[in-house]
Short mmCIF file of C-alpha atoms and ligand atoms in Angstrom, two decimals:
data_model
loop_
_atom_site.label_atom_id
_atom_site.label_comp_id
_atom_site.label_asym_id
_atom_site.label_seq_id
_atom_site.Cartn_x
_atom_site.Cartn_y
_atom_site.Cartn_z
CA MET A 1 15.71 29.67 -41.05
CA LEU A 2 14.59 32.98 -40.73
CA PRO A 3 15.26 35.65 -43.75
CA GLU A 4 18.41 37.44 -43.10
CA ILE A 5 18.96 40.77 -45.88
CA ILE A 6 21.72 42.38 -45.93
CA THR A 7 20.95 44.85 -49.35
CA PRO A 8 18.16 46.64 -51.18
CA ILE A 9 16.06 43.29 -52.47
CA PRO A 10 16.07 43.06 -55.20
CA GLY A 11 20.19 43.57 -54.63
CA PRO A 12 22.93 44.82 -57.21
CA GLN A 13 23.77 42.07 -58.12
CA SER A 14 20.39 40.70 -59.28
CA LEU A 15 19.63 44.05 -60.69
CA ALA A 16 22.45 43.59 -63.11
CA LEU A 17 21.05 40.35 -64.07
CA ALA A 18 18.49 41.39 -64.59
CA ALA A 19 19.50 44.14 -67.03
CA ARG A 20 21.70 41.15 -68.97
CA LEU A 21 18.53 38.81 -69.01
CA ALA A 22 15.93 41.59 -70.76
CA LYS A 23 17.93 41.44 -73.47
CA HIS A 24 18.68 37.66 -74.76
CA GLU A 25 15.59 36.06 -72.59
CA CYS A 26 12.41 36.18 -74.45
CA GLN A 27 10.20 39.72 -73.03
CA SER A 28 7.23 36.73 -72.14
CA VAL A 29 8.65 34.88 -69.62
CA THR A 30 10.65 36.45 -66.81
CA PHE A 31 8.35 39.48 -65.78
CA MET A 32 10.41 42.48 -64.25
CA SER A 33 10.39 45.61 -62.70
CA PRO A 34 12.74 48.10 -60.52
CA ASP A 35 11.18 45.29 -57.65
CA PHE A 36 11.58 41.89 -59.42
CA PRO A 37 13.16 39.36 -59.72
CA ILE A 38 15.58 38.12 -57.34
CA PHE A 39 18.61 35.48 -59.14
CA TRP A 40 18.76 32.70 -56.72
CA GLU A 41 21.97 31.49 -56.46
CA LYS A 42 22.01 28.15 -53.67
CA ALA A 43 18.65 26.65 -51.43
CA GLN A 44 18.68 23.96 -48.72
CA GLY A 45 15.47 23.27 -46.67
CA CYS A 46 12.83 25.73 -46.38
CA ASN A 47 15.77 28.64 -47.46
CA ILE A 48 17.03 30.46 -50.68
CA TRP A 49 20.08 32.00 -50.72
CA ASP A 50 20.73 35.43 -53.87
CA VAL A 51 23.41 36.24 -55.86
CA ASP A 52 24.05 39.33 -53.11
CA GLY A 53 23.67 37.12 -50.03
CA ASN A 54 20.97 37.51 -49.00
CA ARG A 55 18.60 34.63 -47.34
CA PHE A 56 15.23 34.01 -47.85
CA LEU A 57 11.94 31.78 -46.52
CA ASP A 58 10.87 30.30 -49.61
CA PHE A 59 6.56 29.57 -49.14
CA THR A 60 6.54 28.42 -52.28
CA SER A 61 7.55 24.80 -52.34
CA ALA A 62 9.63 26.83 -55.34
CA PHE A 63 5.86 26.09 -57.52
CA GLY A 64 5.13 23.19 -55.06
CA VAL A 65 8.34 20.62 -56.22
CA THR A 66 9.78 20.95 -52.78
CA GLY A 67 7.73 19.95 -50.56
CA LEU A 68 10.68 17.50 -48.35
CA GLY A 69 12.56 20.88 -48.84
CA HIS A 70 15.24 21.93 -51.55
CA SER A 71 18.27 19.29 -51.64
CA PRO A 72 16.74 16.62 -49.18
CA PRO A 73 19.89 14.90 -48.17
CA ASN A 74 19.24 11.20 -49.06
CA VAL A 75 17.73 12.38 -52.29
CA LEU A 76 21.17 14.85 -52.80
CA ALA A 77 23.50 12.07 -52.60
CA ALA A 78 21.29 9.79 -54.82
CA LEU A 79 21.85 12.23 -57.57
CA LYS A 80 25.50 12.47 -56.89
CA ASN A 81 25.96 8.99 -56.84
CA GLN A 82 24.25 8.36 -60.11
CA ALA A 83 25.68 11.67 -61.50
CA ASP A 84 28.90 9.25 -61.06
CA SER A 85 27.87 6.41 -63.66
CA LEU A 86 25.01 7.52 -66.15
CA ILE A 87 23.39 11.25 -66.26
CA HIS A 88 21.66 10.08 -69.74
CA GLY A 89 20.23 7.13 -70.89
CA MET A 90 17.92 5.83 -73.89
CA GLY A 91 14.83 5.33 -72.07
CA ASP A 92 12.36 3.80 -74.20
CA VAL A 93 15.50 1.99 -76.18
CA HIS A 94 17.62 0.34 -73.65
CA PRO A 95 16.58 1.31 -70.90
CA THR A 96 17.70 1.71 -66.97
CA GLU A 97 17.35 -0.63 -63.76
CA LEU A 98 16.33 2.28 -62.15
CA LYS A 99 13.27 3.15 -64.74
CA VAL A 100 12.07 -0.54 -64.17
CA ALA A 101 12.37 0.01 -60.04
CA LEU A 102 10.83 3.81 -60.49
CA CYS A 103 7.63 1.83 -62.34
CA GLU A 104 7.83 -1.04 -59.69
CA LYS A 105 7.20 1.57 -56.63
CA ILE A 106 4.81 3.95 -58.62
CA SER A 107 2.51 0.48 -58.68
CA GLU A 108 2.66 0.16 -55.12
CA ILE A 109 1.86 3.36 -54.39
CA THR A 110 -1.38 3.92 -56.37
CA PHE A 111 -3.72 1.13 -58.22
CA GLU A 112 -1.60 -1.74 -55.59
CA ARG A 113 -1.76 0.33 -53.01
CA TRP A 114 -6.08 1.08 -53.72
CA GLN A 115 -6.03 -2.46 -54.33
CA ALA A 116 -7.18 -2.17 -58.13
CA GLY A 117 -4.80 -3.96 -59.47
CA SER A 118 -1.38 -3.30 -60.53
CA ALA A 119 -0.94 0.01 -62.74
CA LYS A 120 1.22 0.87 -65.75
CA THR A 121 2.85 4.61 -65.57
CA LEU A 122 3.71 6.78 -68.99
CA LEU A 123 6.77 8.68 -67.61
CA GLY A 124 7.09 12.25 -68.91
CA ASN A 125 9.05 14.87 -67.98
CA THR A 126 7.02 17.78 -66.83
CA GLY A 127 3.46 18.41 -65.97
CA PHE A 128 1.92 19.32 -69.28
CA GLU A 129 3.17 16.10 -70.27
CA ALA A 130 1.60 13.86 -67.89
CA VAL A 131 -1.61 14.91 -69.39
CA GLU A 132 -1.34 15.20 -72.42
CA ALA A 133 -0.52 11.46 -71.85
CA ALA A 134 -3.59 10.79 -70.36
CA LEU A 135 -5.80 12.59 -72.76
CA LYS A 136 -3.64 10.55 -75.33
CA THR A 137 -4.75 7.48 -73.58
CA SER A 138 -8.24 8.30 -73.12
CA LEU A 139 -8.83 8.63 -77.11
CA LEU A 140 -6.77 5.43 -77.10
CA ALA A 141 -9.23 3.56 -74.59
CA THR A 142 -12.32 5.38 -75.06
CA GLY A 143 -12.52 5.97 -79.28
CA LYS A 144 -14.04 9.63 -77.73
CA ALA A 145 -11.44 13.27 -78.17
CA GLY A 146 -14.04 14.97 -75.81
CA ILE A 147 -13.12 15.98 -72.36
CA ILE A 148 -14.62 17.71 -69.08
CA THR A 149 -12.61 20.25 -67.45
CA PHE A 150 -13.38 22.77 -65.56
CA ASP A 151 -13.36 26.66 -65.89
CA HIS A 152 -10.03 28.05 -64.38
CA ALA A 153 -7.94 24.62 -63.63
CA TYR A 154 -4.14 24.57 -64.70
CA HIS A 155 -2.99 21.18 -66.57
CA GLY A 156 0.01 23.46 -67.90
CA LEU A 157 0.55 25.22 -71.54
CA GLY A 158 0.54 22.63 -73.84
CA TYR A 159 -1.19 22.42 -76.81
CA GLY A 160 -3.41 19.32 -76.22
CA THR A 161 -4.20 20.64 -71.79
CA LEU A 162 -4.75 24.12 -73.28
CA ALA A 163 -6.87 22.78 -75.06
CA ALA A 164 -8.91 20.81 -73.35
CA GLY A 165 -8.97 23.34 -71.00
CA ALA A 166 -7.51 26.31 -69.53
CA MET A 167 -7.76 29.82 -68.22
CA GLU A 168 -8.69 32.30 -70.78
CA ARG A 169 -5.30 34.44 -70.53
CA PHE A 170 -3.41 31.00 -71.72
CA ARG A 171 -5.69 29.53 -74.50
CA LEU A 172 -7.10 32.48 -75.64
CA PRO A 173 -3.38 33.88 -77.54
CA PHE A 174 -3.18 30.34 -79.15
CA ALA A 175 -6.86 29.68 -80.01
CA ASP A 176 -7.16 30.20 -83.71
CA GLN A 177 -4.27 26.79 -83.52
CA LEU A 178 -5.82 24.72 -80.50
CA ALA A 179 -8.57 21.59 -81.68
CA ASP A 180 -11.97 21.79 -79.78
CA PHE A 181 -12.62 18.78 -77.95
CA GLY A 182 -13.01 20.99 -74.25
CA HIS A 183 -15.63 20.53 -72.10
CA SER A 184 -15.78 23.13 -69.30
CA LEU A 185 -18.38 23.13 -66.03
CA PRO A 186 -18.23 24.75 -63.21
CA PHE A 187 -15.78 23.64 -60.19
CA PRO A 188 -17.67 23.17 -57.21
CA ASP A 189 -16.35 25.58 -54.06
CA CYS A 190 -16.71 23.84 -51.09
CA HIS A 191 -17.82 26.91 -48.47
CA CYS A 192 -17.90 25.02 -45.27
CA ASP A 193 -14.81 23.05 -45.68
CA ALA A 194 -12.66 24.73 -42.97
CA GLY A 195 -10.47 21.92 -43.03
CA ASP A 196 -11.91 19.73 -40.73
CA PRO A 197 -12.77 16.06 -42.16
CA GLN A 198 -15.76 15.18 -40.27
CA GLN A 199 -17.29 18.71 -40.86
CA ALA A 200 -20.26 17.68 -43.20
CA CYS A 201 -21.35 19.76 -45.83
CA SER A 202 -24.30 22.39 -46.42
CA ASP A 203 -27.31 22.73 -48.51
CA THR A 204 -25.56 25.10 -50.36
CA CYS A 205 -22.32 22.07 -51.49
CA GLN A 206 -25.16 19.60 -51.73
CA GLN A 207 -27.25 21.98 -54.26
CA GLN A 208 -24.09 22.61 -56.30
CA LEU A 209 -23.34 18.66 -56.85
CA SER A 210 -27.17 18.26 -57.81
CA SER A 211 -26.47 21.49 -60.24
CA LEU A 212 -23.26 19.70 -61.53
CA ASP A 213 -24.66 16.15 -61.57
CA ALA A 214 -27.06 16.83 -63.55
CA GLN A 215 -24.63 18.89 -66.48
CA LEU A 216 -21.99 16.76 -66.31
CA ARG A 217 -24.41 14.24 -67.36
CA ALA A 218 -26.22 16.24 -69.79
CA THR A 219 -22.98 16.76 -71.22
CA ILE A 220 -21.76 13.07 -71.29
CA ALA A 221 -25.11 12.08 -72.79
CA GLU A 222 -24.69 15.75 -75.78
CA SER A 223 -20.76 14.70 -76.88
CA PRO A 224 -18.52 11.59 -76.99
CA ILE A 225 -16.61 12.16 -73.94
CA GLY A 226 -13.50 10.13 -73.41
CA ALA A 227 -13.05 11.19 -69.41
CA ILE A 228 -13.19 13.93 -67.12
CA LEU A 229 -10.23 15.25 -66.26
CA ILE A 230 -9.91 17.27 -63.15
CA GLU A 231 -7.53 18.67 -59.60
CA PRO A 232 -8.64 17.03 -56.76
CA ILE A 233 -8.31 20.69 -55.28
CA GLN A 234 -7.74 23.01 -57.63
CA GLY A 235 -4.47 25.37 -57.40
CA ARG A 236 -3.56 27.91 -59.42
CA GLY A 237 -7.31 28.38 -60.26
CA GLY A 238 -7.02 29.43 -55.86
CA LYS A 239 -7.05 26.66 -53.81
CA VAL A 240 -10.49 26.10 -54.23
CA VAL A 241 -11.87 22.36 -52.73
CA PRO A 242 -14.42 20.93 -53.62
CA PRO A 243 -17.47 19.42 -51.32
CA LYS A 244 -16.21 16.04 -49.71
CA ALA A 245 -19.11 13.79 -51.96
CA PHE A 246 -17.52 15.94 -55.23
CA LEU A 247 -15.27 12.79 -55.97
CA PRO A 248 -16.81 10.22 -55.52
CA MET A 249 -19.85 11.33 -57.05
CA LEU A 250 -17.43 12.23 -60.31
CA ARG A 251 -16.45 8.18 -60.14
CA ARG A 252 -20.31 7.20 -59.42
CA ILE A 253 -21.19 8.96 -62.69
CA CYS A 254 -17.76 7.56 -64.56
CA ASP A 255 -18.45 4.60 -64.06
CA GLU A 256 -22.56 4.87 -64.71
CA THR A 257 -20.91 6.27 -68.33
CA GLY A 258 -18.21 4.06 -69.54
CA THR A 259 -16.20 7.78 -68.96
CA LEU A 260 -12.65 7.52 -67.18
CA LEU A 261 -11.97 10.57 -64.46
CA ILE A 262 -8.36 11.62 -64.53
CA PHE A 263 -6.69 13.20 -61.52
CA ASP A 264 -4.34 15.66 -62.22
CA GLU A 265 -2.36 15.14 -58.87
CA ILE A 266 0.63 17.24 -60.16
CA LEU A 267 0.32 19.73 -57.65
CA THR A 268 -1.80 18.15 -54.83
CA GLY A 269 0.22 15.03 -55.18
CA LEU A 270 3.01 13.13 -53.01
CA ASN A 271 1.38 14.30 -49.55
CA ARG A 272 1.08 18.03 -50.45
CA CYS A 273 -2.79 18.37 -49.24
CA GLY A 274 -2.09 15.51 -46.34
CA THR A 275 -3.05 12.65 -47.54
CA LEU A 276 -0.07 10.18 -49.95
CA PHE A 277 -2.99 11.68 -52.84
CA ALA A 278 -5.33 14.41 -52.57
CA CYS A 279 -8.07 11.75 -53.50
CA ASP A 280 -7.48 9.38 -50.72
CA ALA A 281 -9.17 12.41 -48.26
CA SER A 282 -12.72 10.57 -49.87
CA ALA A 283 -10.71 7.04 -51.29
CA THR A 284 -11.90 7.87 -54.67
CA ILE A 285 -10.05 6.04 -57.10
CA PRO A 286 -9.16 7.33 -60.25
CA ASP A 287 -8.85 5.73 -63.85
CA LEU A 288 -5.65 7.79 -64.43
CA ILE A 289 -3.69 9.54 -62.24
CA CYS A 290 -0.60 12.30 -63.39
CA LEU A 291 1.80 13.09 -61.19
CA GLY A 292 4.98 16.01 -61.74
CA LYS A 293 6.33 18.51 -59.59
CA SER A 294 7.38 17.34 -56.75
CA LEU A 295 7.96 13.49 -58.18
CA ALA A 296 11.56 14.00 -58.45
CA SER A 297 12.14 16.53 -55.70
CA GLY A 298 13.94 18.89 -58.26
CA LEU A 299 14.29 17.62 -61.89
CA PRO A 300 11.46 17.72 -64.43
CA LEU A 301 9.97 14.43 -63.92
CA SER A 302 6.29 13.73 -64.40
CA ALA A 303 3.77 10.01 -64.60
CA CYS A 304 1.06 9.70 -66.26
CA VAL A 305 -0.38 6.48 -64.24
CA GLY A 306 -2.93 4.01 -65.07
CA SER A 307 -4.39 0.41 -64.04
CA ALA A 308 -2.84 -2.06 -65.91
CA GLU A 309 -5.77 -3.50 -67.19
CA LEU A 310 -6.18 0.38 -68.76
CA MET A 311 -3.02 1.21 -70.14
CA ASP A 312 -2.79 -2.37 -71.84
CA ARG A 313 -6.27 -1.60 -73.37
CA ALA A 314 -5.21 1.58 -74.59
CA TRP A 315 -2.17 1.62 -76.20
CA PRO A 316 -0.54 -1.21 -78.69
CA ALA A 317 2.89 -2.79 -77.88
CA SER A 318 5.71 -0.77 -79.04
CA GLU A 319 6.57 -2.01 -82.64
CA GLY A 320 9.77 -0.37 -82.65
CA GLU A 321 9.36 2.84 -82.98
CA ALA A 322 7.43 4.30 -79.22
CA ILE A 323 4.01 6.59 -80.37
CA HIS A 324 3.93 8.55 -77.19
CA THR A 325 7.91 8.76 -75.70
CA THR A 326 10.53 11.70 -75.49
CA THR A 327 13.95 12.31 -75.69
CA HIS A 328 15.28 12.24 -71.53
CA LEU A 329 11.91 9.67 -70.91
CA GLY A 330 13.48 7.72 -67.54
CA ASN A 331 16.37 10.06 -67.20
CA PRO A 332 18.22 8.34 -64.76
CA PRO A 333 19.38 11.29 -62.31
CA ALA A 334 15.79 12.09 -61.91
CA CYS A 335 14.02 8.23 -61.74
CA ALA A 336 16.54 8.25 -58.82
CA MET A 337 15.39 11.43 -57.46
CA ALA A 338 12.40 10.02 -57.23
CA LEU A 339 12.85 6.30 -55.74
CA ALA A 340 15.34 8.32 -53.43
CA ALA A 341 12.00 10.96 -52.48
CA LEU A 342 9.30 8.31 -52.94
CA ASP A 343 10.60 6.24 -49.83
CA LEU A 344 9.95 9.30 -47.87
CA HIS A 345 6.65 10.07 -49.18
CA SER A 346 5.88 6.32 -48.76
CA ASP A 347 6.08 7.20 -44.44
CA PRO A 348 3.05 7.82 -43.79
CA LYS A 349 4.32 9.80 -40.82
CA LEU A 350 5.04 12.70 -43.33
CA ALA A 351 1.85 13.03 -44.14
CA GLU A 352 0.57 13.27 -40.39
CA GLN A 353 3.12 16.35 -40.21
CA VAL A 354 1.83 18.10 -42.98
CA ARG A 355 -1.65 17.62 -41.30
CA GLN A 356 -0.01 19.08 -37.67
CA ARG A 357 1.52 21.65 -39.86
CA SER A 358 -2.02 23.39 -41.65
CA ASP A 359 -3.75 23.41 -38.81
CA LEU A 360 -0.77 25.29 -36.83
CA LEU A 361 -0.81 27.45 -40.02
CA ARG A 362 -4.25 28.42 -40.20
CA GLN A 363 -4.21 28.77 -37.16
CA ILE A 364 -1.93 31.56 -36.82
CA ILE A 365 -3.41 33.13 -40.03
CA THR A 366 -6.49 33.24 -38.83
CA ALA A 367 -5.26 35.27 -35.76
CA ILE A 368 -4.05 37.86 -37.40
CA ASP A 369 -7.80 38.80 -37.15
CA HIS A 370 -7.72 41.42 -39.76
CA PRO A 371 -10.92 42.74 -42.24
CA ARG A 372 -8.88 42.63 -44.96
CA LEU A 373 -8.49 38.80 -44.50
CA GLY A 374 -11.03 36.81 -46.65
CA ARG A 375 -11.62 33.39 -46.19
CA ILE A 376 -8.20 30.49 -45.77
CA ARG A 377 -9.00 27.69 -48.55
CA GLY A 378 -7.48 24.68 -49.02
CA ARG A 379 -5.75 21.70 -47.44
CA GLY A 380 -2.99 20.32 -45.91
CA LEU A 381 -0.02 22.56 -47.46
CA LEU A 382 -1.53 23.07 -50.38
CA LEU A 383 -3.59 26.80 -48.42
CA GLY A 384 -4.54 30.29 -49.72
CA VAL A 385 -5.26 33.37 -47.77
CA GLU A 386 -7.77 35.66 -49.75
CA ILE A 387 -7.01 39.20 -49.32
CA LEU A 388 -10.00 41.73 -49.41
CA THR A 389 -10.80 45.53 -50.56
CA ASN A 390 -11.84 47.77 -47.22
CA ASN A 391 -15.29 47.04 -49.19
CA GLY A 392 -15.33 42.61 -48.59
CA GLN A 393 -14.35 42.33 -52.27
CA PRO A 394 -10.97 40.87 -54.23
CA ASP A 395 -7.76 43.75 -54.08
CA ARG A 396 -6.07 41.96 -56.55
CA ASP A 397 -2.91 44.85 -56.46
CA ALA A 398 -2.71 44.84 -52.23
CA THR A 399 -2.23 40.80 -52.66
CA SER A 400 0.31 41.87 -55.32
CA GLY A 401 1.75 44.46 -53.58
CA PHE A 402 2.23 41.56 -50.60
CA VAL A 403 4.36 39.38 -53.38
CA VAL A 404 6.36 41.94 -53.86
CA HIS A 405 6.49 44.09 -50.24
CA SER A 406 7.24 40.60 -48.71
CA LEU A 407 10.13 39.75 -50.98
CA LYS A 408 11.66 42.74 -49.29
CA LYS A 409 11.40 41.42 -45.80
CA GLY A 410 13.12 37.81 -47.09
CA LEU A 411 9.63 35.65 -47.85
CA ILE A 412 9.22 33.97 -51.30
CA THR A 413 5.42 34.43 -51.98
CA LEU A 414 3.02 33.78 -55.04
CA ALA A 415 -0.49 34.65 -55.71
CA ASP A 416 -3.38 33.28 -57.88
CA SER A 417 -7.21 32.19 -58.02
CA PRO A 418 -9.11 34.41 -61.18
CA ALA A 419 -9.29 37.54 -58.95
CA GLY A 420 -5.27 37.41 -58.37
CA ASN A 421 -6.70 38.00 -54.39
CA VAL A 422 -5.56 35.05 -52.88
CA LEU A 423 -2.01 34.68 -51.18
CA SER A 424 -0.23 31.33 -51.73
CA LEU A 425 0.41 29.34 -48.84
CA VAL A 426 2.44 26.05 -49.75
CA PRO A 427 5.39 25.98 -48.32
CA PRO A 428 7.72 23.16 -48.06
CA PHE A 429 6.69 20.40 -44.88
CA ASP A 430 9.01 20.85 -42.45
CA ILE A 431 8.16 24.51 -42.31
CA SER A 432 8.47 25.97 -38.04
CA GLU A 433 6.54 28.07 -36.57
CA GLU A 434 9.14 29.86 -35.87
CA GLU A 435 9.00 30.45 -39.67
CA MET A 436 4.82 31.00 -40.07
CA ARG A 437 4.88 33.34 -37.35
CA TYR A 438 7.24 35.59 -39.48
CA PHE A 439 5.16 35.08 -42.71
CA ALA A 440 1.82 35.77 -40.75
CA ASP A 441 3.52 38.93 -38.40
CA THR A 442 4.41 39.98 -42.13
CA LEU A 443 1.16 39.63 -43.25
CA GLN A 444 -0.33 41.45 -40.80
CA GLU A 445 2.18 44.67 -40.70
CA TYR A 446 1.30 45.13 -44.67
CA LEU A 447 -2.02 44.96 -44.44
CA THR A 448 -2.03 47.34 -41.41
CA SER A 449 0.22 49.65 -43.63
CA LEU A 450 -2.59 49.92 -46.64
CA PRO A 451 -4.41 52.88 -46.82
CA GLY A 452 -7.47 53.19 -45.05
CA SER A 453 -6.78 50.23 -43.03
C1 PLP B 1 -2.37 21.34 -61.36
C2 PLP B 1 -1.29 20.94 -62.20
N1 PLP B 1 -1.74 20.23 -63.37
C3 PLP B 1 -0.23 20.24 -64.26
C4 PLP B 1 0.52 21.98 -64.15
C5 PLP B 1 1.94 21.89 -65.22
O1 PLP B 1 2.85 21.40 -64.92
P1 PLP B 1 4.44 21.99 -65.75
O2 PLP B 1 4.28 22.98 -65.67
O3 PLP B 1 5.40 21.17 -65.31
O4 PLP B 1 4.14 21.34 -66.77
C6 PLP B 1 0.47 22.29 -63.25
C7 PLP B 1 1.69 22.88 -62.99
O5 PLP B 1 1.52 24.28 -62.04
C8 PLP B 1 -0.29 22.30 -61.86
O6 PLP B 1 -0.48 22.87 -61.39
#
């Protein structure tokens, strides 16, 4: 449904709640300004209602969690059903049947489907925990502490993930408490990828790859590197798609040097990029894959998944106390929701739907044809569009200005990339043409209203 705005934004109830929150929440968490935030009350499908009764259209899937929409009916039914019987368990001591079924299902959609044996899973709660479980697995399996990551990567904000490699603004305030095992290399940006998988890459892409091939091999030769950790498409880094041959090249280098390949598919996974996992587009199989965000379609749940062979080689059998676990591991409602969500994700029609809506959204944004719109980046419904100054430079202020402006028009949007000038287009998979056109019209009006436009 299109937005319906009935009060000034933020409305009076949101403003009152902001004043209360500012008194008692750590001030580093919620950004507060006279224009921001609104307080959410309920959500359904692509829509969010705030405490003032305004209806918004969600172009963020709430950080990429609600690809299936907010509260999809079968997931909601699974949650309600589970809430009646068992809300909290003792995941690593006395497990539930749900945990059995979920680990089986994750194996079925990953390493069994890739015909690379079966999988074993370490469940967690949030995304960074899954990545940190992968870092631990890498050390245990290879005996080598080093990790190669990529500039502008985002793997979450735990100390392990910050140390492995993170944007400076997240890492620097805590640098004195971080171990030194990360090696960051440039992430290649495929300028010729307009979303067409048949299109061959340009010479510029090939040059980036040869240079990176050399840098990767040199880093592995010089330091004890256990794994390469990468987002197959950079998300918060600005929806950056690498050249098509990049992931297969990483696979080759890892095979030749005995290095593990870890795909962080916390954002890109589960059909977000138009294939079940982003790595499926280049048929590249990782040694470990990290899942989170949309896994349970709304409750915190994450997974570090590896082949049974690797996981058994890396991790010792429990001798009564798990050496890696959390209190809420295998939380029953989260597992029940994940099973219901994965049932939907397993239908190949969903990936097809994402690809079609992605093509349509690209066409609609391209048709805006405004000089301050730059490249459209990304794949599937993980897209971004650059906002530029009149001189063609990244325009951070105009981009964040749109986030505030569009909120008043009933759109929930976010911006990212190192220059802060990429508008993020990450809607639920069911986004309609009318809703996309509303977004595009709002963007066009905004761009036209900018000084000098
Ligand atoms: C690719 C990727 N990895 C890891 C994370 C961290 O997940 P969480 O915030 O649940 O810890 C994120 C979050 O945005 C992400 O996009």
